[in-house]
Short mmCIF file of N, CA and C in Angstrom, two decimals:
data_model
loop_
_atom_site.label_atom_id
_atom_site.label_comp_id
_atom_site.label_asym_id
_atom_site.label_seq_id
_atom_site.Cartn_x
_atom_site.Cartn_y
_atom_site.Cartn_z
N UNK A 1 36.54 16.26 31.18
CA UNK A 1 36.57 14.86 31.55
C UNK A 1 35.15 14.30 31.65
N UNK A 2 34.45 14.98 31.91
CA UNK A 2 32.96 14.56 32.84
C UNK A 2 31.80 14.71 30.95
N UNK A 3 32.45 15.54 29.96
CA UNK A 3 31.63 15.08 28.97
C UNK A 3 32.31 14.23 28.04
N UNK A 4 33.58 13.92 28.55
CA UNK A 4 34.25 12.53 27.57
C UNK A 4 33.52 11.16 28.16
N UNK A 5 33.17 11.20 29.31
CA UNK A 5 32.73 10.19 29.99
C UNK A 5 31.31 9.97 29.24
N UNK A 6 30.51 10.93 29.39
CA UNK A 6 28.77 10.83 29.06
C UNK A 6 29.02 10.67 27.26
N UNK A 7 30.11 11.03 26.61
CA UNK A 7 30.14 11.02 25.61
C UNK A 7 30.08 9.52 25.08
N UNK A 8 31.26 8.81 26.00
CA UNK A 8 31.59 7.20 25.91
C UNK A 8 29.87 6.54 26.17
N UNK A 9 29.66 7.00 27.36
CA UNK A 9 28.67 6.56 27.19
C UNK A 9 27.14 6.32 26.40
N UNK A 10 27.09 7.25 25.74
CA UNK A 10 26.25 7.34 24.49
C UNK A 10 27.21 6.23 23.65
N UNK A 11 28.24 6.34 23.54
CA UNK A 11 28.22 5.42 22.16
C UNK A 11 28.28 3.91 22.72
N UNK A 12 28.41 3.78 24.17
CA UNK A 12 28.10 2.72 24.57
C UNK A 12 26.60 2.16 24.17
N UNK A 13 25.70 3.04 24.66
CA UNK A 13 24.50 3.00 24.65
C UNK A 13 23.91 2.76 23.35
N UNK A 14 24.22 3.50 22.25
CA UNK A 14 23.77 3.43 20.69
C UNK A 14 24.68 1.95 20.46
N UNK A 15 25.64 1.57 20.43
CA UNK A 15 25.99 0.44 20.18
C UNK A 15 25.34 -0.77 20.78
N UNK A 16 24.58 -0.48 21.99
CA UNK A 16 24.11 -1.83 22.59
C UNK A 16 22.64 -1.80 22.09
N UNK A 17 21.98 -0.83 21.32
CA UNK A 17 20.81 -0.71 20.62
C UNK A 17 20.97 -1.11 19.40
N UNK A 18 22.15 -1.05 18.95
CA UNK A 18 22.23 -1.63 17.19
C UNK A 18 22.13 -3.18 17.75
N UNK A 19 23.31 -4.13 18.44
CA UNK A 19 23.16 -5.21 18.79
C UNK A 19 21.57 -5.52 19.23
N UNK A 20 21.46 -4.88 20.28
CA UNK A 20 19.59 -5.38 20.08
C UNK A 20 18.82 -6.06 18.87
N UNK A 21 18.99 -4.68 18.27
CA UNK A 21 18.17 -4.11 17.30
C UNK A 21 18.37 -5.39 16.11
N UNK A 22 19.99 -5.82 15.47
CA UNK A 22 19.70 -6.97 14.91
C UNK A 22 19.30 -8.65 15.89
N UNK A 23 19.30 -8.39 17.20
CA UNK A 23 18.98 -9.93 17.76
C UNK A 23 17.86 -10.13 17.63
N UNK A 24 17.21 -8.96 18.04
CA UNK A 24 15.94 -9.13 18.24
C UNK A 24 15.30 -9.58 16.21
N UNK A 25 15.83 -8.65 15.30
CA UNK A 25 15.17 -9.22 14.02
C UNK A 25 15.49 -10.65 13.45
N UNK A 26 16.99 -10.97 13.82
CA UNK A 26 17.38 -12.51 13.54
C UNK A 26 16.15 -13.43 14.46
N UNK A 27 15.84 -13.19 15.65
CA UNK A 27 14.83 -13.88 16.14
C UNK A 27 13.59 -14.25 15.79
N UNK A 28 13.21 -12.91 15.49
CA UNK A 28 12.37 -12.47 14.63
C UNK A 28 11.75 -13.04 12.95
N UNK A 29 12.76 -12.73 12.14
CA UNK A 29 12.50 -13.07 10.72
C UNK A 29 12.80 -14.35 10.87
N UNK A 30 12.89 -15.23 11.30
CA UNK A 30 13.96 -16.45 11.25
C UNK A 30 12.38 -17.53 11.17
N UNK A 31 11.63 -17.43 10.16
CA UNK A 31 10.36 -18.40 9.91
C UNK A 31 10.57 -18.43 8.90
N UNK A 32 11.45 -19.39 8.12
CA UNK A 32 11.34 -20.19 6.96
C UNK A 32 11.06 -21.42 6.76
N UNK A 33 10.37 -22.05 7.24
CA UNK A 33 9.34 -23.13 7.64
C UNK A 33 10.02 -24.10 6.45
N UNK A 34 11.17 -24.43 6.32
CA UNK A 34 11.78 -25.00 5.15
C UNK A 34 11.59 -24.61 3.85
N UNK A 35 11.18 -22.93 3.34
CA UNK A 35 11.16 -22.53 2.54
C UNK A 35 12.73 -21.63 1.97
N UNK A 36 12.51 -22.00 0.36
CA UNK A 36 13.80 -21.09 -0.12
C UNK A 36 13.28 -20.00 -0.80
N UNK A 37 14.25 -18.96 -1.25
CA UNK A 37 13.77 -18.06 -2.25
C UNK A 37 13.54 -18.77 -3.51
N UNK A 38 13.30 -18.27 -4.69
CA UNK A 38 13.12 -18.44 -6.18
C UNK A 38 14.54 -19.02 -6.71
N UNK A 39 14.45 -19.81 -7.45
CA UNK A 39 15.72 -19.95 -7.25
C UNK A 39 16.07 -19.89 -9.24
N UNK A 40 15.05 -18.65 -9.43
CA UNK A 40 14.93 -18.00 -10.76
C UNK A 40 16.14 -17.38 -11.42
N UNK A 41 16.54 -16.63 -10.17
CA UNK A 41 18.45 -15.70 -11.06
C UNK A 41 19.48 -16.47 -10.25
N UNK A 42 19.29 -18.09 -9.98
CA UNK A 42 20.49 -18.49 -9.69
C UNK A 42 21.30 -18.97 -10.80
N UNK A 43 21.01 -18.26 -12.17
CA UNK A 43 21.98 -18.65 -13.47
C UNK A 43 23.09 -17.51 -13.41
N UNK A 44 22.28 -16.43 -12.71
CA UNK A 44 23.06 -14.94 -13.25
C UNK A 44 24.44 -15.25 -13.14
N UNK A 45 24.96 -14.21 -13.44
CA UNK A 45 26.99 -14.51 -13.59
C UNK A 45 27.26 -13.28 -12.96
N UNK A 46 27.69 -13.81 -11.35
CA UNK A 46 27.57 -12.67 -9.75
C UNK A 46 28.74 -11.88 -10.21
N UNK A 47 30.03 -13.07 -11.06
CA UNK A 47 31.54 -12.44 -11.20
C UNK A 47 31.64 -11.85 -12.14
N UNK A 48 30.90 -11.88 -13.38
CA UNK A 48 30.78 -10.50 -14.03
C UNK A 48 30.05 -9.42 -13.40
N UNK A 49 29.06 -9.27 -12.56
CA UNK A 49 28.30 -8.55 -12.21
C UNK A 49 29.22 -7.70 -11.45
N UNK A 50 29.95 -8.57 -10.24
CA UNK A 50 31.30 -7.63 -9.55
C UNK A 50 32.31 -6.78 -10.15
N UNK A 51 32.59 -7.66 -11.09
CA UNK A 51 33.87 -7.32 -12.24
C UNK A 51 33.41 -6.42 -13.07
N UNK A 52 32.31 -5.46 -13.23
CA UNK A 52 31.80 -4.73 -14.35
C UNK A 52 31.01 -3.24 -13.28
N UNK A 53 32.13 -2.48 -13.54
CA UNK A 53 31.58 -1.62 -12.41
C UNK A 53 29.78 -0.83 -12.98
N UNK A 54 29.53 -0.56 -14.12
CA UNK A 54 28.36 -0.39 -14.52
C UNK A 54 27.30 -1.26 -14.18
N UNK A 55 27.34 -2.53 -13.70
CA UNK A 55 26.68 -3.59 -13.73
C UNK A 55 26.72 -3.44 -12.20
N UNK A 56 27.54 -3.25 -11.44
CA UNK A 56 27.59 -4.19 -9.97
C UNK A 56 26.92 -2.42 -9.71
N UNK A 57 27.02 -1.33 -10.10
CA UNK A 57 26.59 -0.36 -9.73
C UNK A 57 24.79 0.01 -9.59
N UNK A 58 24.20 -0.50 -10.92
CA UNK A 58 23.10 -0.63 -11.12
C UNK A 58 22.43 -1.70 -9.53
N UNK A 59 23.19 -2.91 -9.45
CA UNK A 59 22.60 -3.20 -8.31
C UNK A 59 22.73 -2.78 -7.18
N UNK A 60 23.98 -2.08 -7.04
CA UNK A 60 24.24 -1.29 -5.34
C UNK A 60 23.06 -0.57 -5.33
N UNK A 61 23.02 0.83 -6.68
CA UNK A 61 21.97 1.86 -6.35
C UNK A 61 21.02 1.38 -5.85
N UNK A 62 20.14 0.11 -6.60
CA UNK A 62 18.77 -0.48 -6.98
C UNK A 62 18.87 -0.88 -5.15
N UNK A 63 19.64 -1.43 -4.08
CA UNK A 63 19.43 -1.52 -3.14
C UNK A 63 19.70 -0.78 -2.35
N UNK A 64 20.42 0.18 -2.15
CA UNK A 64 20.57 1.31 -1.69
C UNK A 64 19.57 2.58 -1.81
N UNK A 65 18.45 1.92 -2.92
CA UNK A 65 17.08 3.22 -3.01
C UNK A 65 18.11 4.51 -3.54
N UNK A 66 19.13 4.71 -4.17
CA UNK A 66 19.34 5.51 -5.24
C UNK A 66 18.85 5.96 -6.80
N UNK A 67 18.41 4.62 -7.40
CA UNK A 67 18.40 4.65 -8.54
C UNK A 67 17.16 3.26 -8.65
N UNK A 68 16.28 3.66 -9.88
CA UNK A 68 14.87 2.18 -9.63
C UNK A 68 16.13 0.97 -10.16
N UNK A 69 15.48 0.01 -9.67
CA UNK A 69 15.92 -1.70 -9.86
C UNK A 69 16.12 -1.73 -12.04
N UNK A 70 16.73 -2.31 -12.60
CA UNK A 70 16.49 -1.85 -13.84
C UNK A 70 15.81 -3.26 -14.72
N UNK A 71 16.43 -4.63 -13.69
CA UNK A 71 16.39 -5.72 -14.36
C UNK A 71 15.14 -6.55 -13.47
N UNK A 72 14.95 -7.81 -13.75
CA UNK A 72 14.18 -8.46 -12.57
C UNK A 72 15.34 -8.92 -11.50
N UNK A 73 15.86 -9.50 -11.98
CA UNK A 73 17.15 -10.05 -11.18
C UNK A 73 17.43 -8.68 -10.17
N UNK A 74 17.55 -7.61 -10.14
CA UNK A 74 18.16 -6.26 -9.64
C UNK A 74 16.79 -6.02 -8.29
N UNK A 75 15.48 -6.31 -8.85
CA UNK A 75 14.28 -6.07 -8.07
C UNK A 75 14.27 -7.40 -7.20
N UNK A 76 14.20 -8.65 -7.38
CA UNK A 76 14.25 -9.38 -6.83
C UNK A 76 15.41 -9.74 -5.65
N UNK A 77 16.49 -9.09 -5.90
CA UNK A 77 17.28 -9.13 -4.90
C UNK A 77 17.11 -8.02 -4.01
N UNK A 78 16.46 -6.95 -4.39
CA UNK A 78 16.34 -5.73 -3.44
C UNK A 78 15.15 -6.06 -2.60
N UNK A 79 13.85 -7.06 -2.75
CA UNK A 79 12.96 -7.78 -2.18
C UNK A 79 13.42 -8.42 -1.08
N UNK A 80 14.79 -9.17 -1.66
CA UNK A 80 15.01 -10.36 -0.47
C UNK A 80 16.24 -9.89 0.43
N UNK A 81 16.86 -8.73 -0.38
CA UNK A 81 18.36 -8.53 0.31
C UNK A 81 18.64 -8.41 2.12
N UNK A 82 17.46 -7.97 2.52
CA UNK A 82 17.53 -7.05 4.05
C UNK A 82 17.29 -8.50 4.75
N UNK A 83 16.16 -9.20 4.34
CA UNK A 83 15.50 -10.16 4.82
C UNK A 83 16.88 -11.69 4.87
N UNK A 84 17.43 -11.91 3.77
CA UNK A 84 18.46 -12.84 3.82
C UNK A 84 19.57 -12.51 4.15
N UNK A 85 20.02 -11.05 4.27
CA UNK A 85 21.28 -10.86 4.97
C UNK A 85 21.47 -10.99 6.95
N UNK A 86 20.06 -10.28 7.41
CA UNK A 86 20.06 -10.44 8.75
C UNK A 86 19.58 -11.88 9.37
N UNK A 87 19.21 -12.90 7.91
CA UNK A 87 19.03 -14.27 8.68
C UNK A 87 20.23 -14.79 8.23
N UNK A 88 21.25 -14.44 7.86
CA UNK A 88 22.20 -14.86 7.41
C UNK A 88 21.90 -15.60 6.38
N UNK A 89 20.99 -15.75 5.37
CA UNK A 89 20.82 -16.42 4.09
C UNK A 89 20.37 -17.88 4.69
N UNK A 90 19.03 -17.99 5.22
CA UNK A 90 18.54 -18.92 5.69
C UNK A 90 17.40 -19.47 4.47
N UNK A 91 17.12 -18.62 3.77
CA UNK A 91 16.35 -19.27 2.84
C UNK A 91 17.03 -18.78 1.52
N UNK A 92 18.04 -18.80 1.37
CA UNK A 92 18.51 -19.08 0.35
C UNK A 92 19.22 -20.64 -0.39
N UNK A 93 19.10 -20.42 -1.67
CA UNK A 93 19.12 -21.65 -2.13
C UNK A 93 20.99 -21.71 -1.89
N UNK A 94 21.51 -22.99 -2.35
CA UNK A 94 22.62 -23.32 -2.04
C UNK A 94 23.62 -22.77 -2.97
N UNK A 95 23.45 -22.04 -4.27
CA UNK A 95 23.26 -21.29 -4.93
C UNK A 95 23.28 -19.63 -4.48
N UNK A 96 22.56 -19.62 -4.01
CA UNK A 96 22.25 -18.06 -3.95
C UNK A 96 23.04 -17.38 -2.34
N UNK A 97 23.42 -18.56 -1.69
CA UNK A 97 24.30 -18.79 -0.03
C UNK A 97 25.79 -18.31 -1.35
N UNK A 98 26.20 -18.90 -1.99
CA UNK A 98 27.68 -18.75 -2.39
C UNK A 98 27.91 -17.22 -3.24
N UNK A 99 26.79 -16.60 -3.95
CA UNK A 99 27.00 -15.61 -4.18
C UNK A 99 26.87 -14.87 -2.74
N UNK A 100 26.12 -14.79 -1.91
CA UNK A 100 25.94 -13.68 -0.47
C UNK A 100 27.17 -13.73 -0.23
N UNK A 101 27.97 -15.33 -0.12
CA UNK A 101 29.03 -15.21 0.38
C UNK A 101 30.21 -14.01 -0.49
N UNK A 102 30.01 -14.50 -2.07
CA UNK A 102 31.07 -13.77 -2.93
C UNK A 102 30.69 -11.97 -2.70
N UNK A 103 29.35 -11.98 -2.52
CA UNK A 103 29.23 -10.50 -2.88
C UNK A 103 30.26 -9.92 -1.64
N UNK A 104 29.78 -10.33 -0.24
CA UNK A 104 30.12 -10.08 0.72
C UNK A 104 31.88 -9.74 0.86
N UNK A 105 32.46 -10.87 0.49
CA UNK A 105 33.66 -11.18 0.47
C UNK A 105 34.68 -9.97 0.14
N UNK A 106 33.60 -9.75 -1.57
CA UNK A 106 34.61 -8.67 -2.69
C UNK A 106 34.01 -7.20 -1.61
N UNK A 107 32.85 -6.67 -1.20
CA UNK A 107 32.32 -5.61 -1.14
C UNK A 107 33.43 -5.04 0.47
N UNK A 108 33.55 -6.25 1.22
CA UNK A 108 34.32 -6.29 2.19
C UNK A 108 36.17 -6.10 2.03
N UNK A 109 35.99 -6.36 1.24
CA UNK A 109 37.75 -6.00 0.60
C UNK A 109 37.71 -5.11 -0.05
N UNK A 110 36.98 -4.35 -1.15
CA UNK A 110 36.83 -3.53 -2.52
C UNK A 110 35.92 -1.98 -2.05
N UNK A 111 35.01 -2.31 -1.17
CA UNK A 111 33.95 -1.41 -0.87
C UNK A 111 33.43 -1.32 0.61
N UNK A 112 34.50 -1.00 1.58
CA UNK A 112 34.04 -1.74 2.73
C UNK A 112 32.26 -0.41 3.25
N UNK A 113 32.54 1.08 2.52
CA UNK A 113 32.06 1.81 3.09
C UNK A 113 30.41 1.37 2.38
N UNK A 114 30.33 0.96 0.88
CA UNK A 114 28.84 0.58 0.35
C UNK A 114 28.92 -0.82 1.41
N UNK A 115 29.44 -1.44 2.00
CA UNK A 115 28.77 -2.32 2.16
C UNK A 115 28.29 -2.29 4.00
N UNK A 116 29.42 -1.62 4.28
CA UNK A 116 28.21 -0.90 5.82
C UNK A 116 27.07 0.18 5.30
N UNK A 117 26.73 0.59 4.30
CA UNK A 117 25.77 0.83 4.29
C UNK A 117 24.39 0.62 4.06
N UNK A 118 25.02 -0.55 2.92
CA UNK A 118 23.77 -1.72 2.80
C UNK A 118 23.30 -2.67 4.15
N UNK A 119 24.28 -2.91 5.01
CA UNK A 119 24.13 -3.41 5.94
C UNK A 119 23.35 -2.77 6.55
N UNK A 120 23.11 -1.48 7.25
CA UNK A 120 22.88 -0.51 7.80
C UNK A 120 20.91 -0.23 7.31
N UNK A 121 20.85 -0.44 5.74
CA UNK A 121 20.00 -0.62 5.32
C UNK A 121 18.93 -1.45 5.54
N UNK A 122 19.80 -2.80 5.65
CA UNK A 122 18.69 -3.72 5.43
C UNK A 122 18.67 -3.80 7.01
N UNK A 123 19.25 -3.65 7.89
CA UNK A 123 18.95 -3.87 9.49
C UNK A 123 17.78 -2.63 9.80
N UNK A 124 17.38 -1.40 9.23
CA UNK A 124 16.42 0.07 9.10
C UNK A 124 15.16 -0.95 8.76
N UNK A 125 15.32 -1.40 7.28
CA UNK A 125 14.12 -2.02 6.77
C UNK A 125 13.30 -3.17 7.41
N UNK A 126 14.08 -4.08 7.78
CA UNK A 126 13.65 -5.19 8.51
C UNK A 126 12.95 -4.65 10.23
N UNK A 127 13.53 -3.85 10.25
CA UNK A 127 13.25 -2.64 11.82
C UNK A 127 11.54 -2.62 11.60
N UNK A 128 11.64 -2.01 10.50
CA UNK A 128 10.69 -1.02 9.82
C UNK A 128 9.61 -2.04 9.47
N UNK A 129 9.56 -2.76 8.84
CA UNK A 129 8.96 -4.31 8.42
C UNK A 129 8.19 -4.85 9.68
N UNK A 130 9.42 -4.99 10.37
CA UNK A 130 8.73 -5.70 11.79
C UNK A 130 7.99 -4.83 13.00
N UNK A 131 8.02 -3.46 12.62
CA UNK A 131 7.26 -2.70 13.81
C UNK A 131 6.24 -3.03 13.52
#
């Protein structure tokens, strides 16, 4: 009983450090002084990119640090990914807000486990960034 208890409590504890851990970076990164990203690969085509598992794969790896970035489009989102997901896409163009939304959407229905891990990722990096 007495290590189910200390047990709860660790994951109490690690859970109230992840919450920290992103308040404190949303607080944090949140200086976009009315700036957007590039708004260079807002032509790309996100729904083939989803719809083409070779394609949407190349970009998981490329942000996930599996495999190098292959395209610019692939590098440029692995630049901004950590940074616009924990501000919730604050400097993204209006454009580039509706794919976060689509990626999110499909990866959350289709892939829920890559996409806690990208999550997981970019909340490490931004950690890491801001120490």
């Amino acid at each position: 009983m007495l290590a189910t208890a200390h047990s709860l409590k660790m994951i109490s504890l690690a859970h109230a450090f992840v919450v920290c851990t992103v308040i404190y970076i949303v607080l944090f990164a949140d200086t976009t002084n009315g700036q957007h990203y590039s708004s260079k690969y807002d032509t790309i085509d996100i729904e083939a990119i989803l719809d083409t598992p070779r394609l949407r794969n190349q970009y998981v790896n490329c942000i996930l640090n599996v495999s190098p970035c292959v395209t610019g489009a692939a590098r440029y989102l692995k630049e901004n990914y950590a940074e616009a997901f924990v501000t919730r896409c604050k400097k993204c163009t209006e454009k580039q807000a509706e794919f976060f939304d689509k990626v999110a959407d499909w990866f959350t229905k289709n892939d829920p486990e890559t996409w806690d891990r990208a999550i997981k990722l970019a909340i490490k990096e931004l950690r890491d960034k801001n120490s």
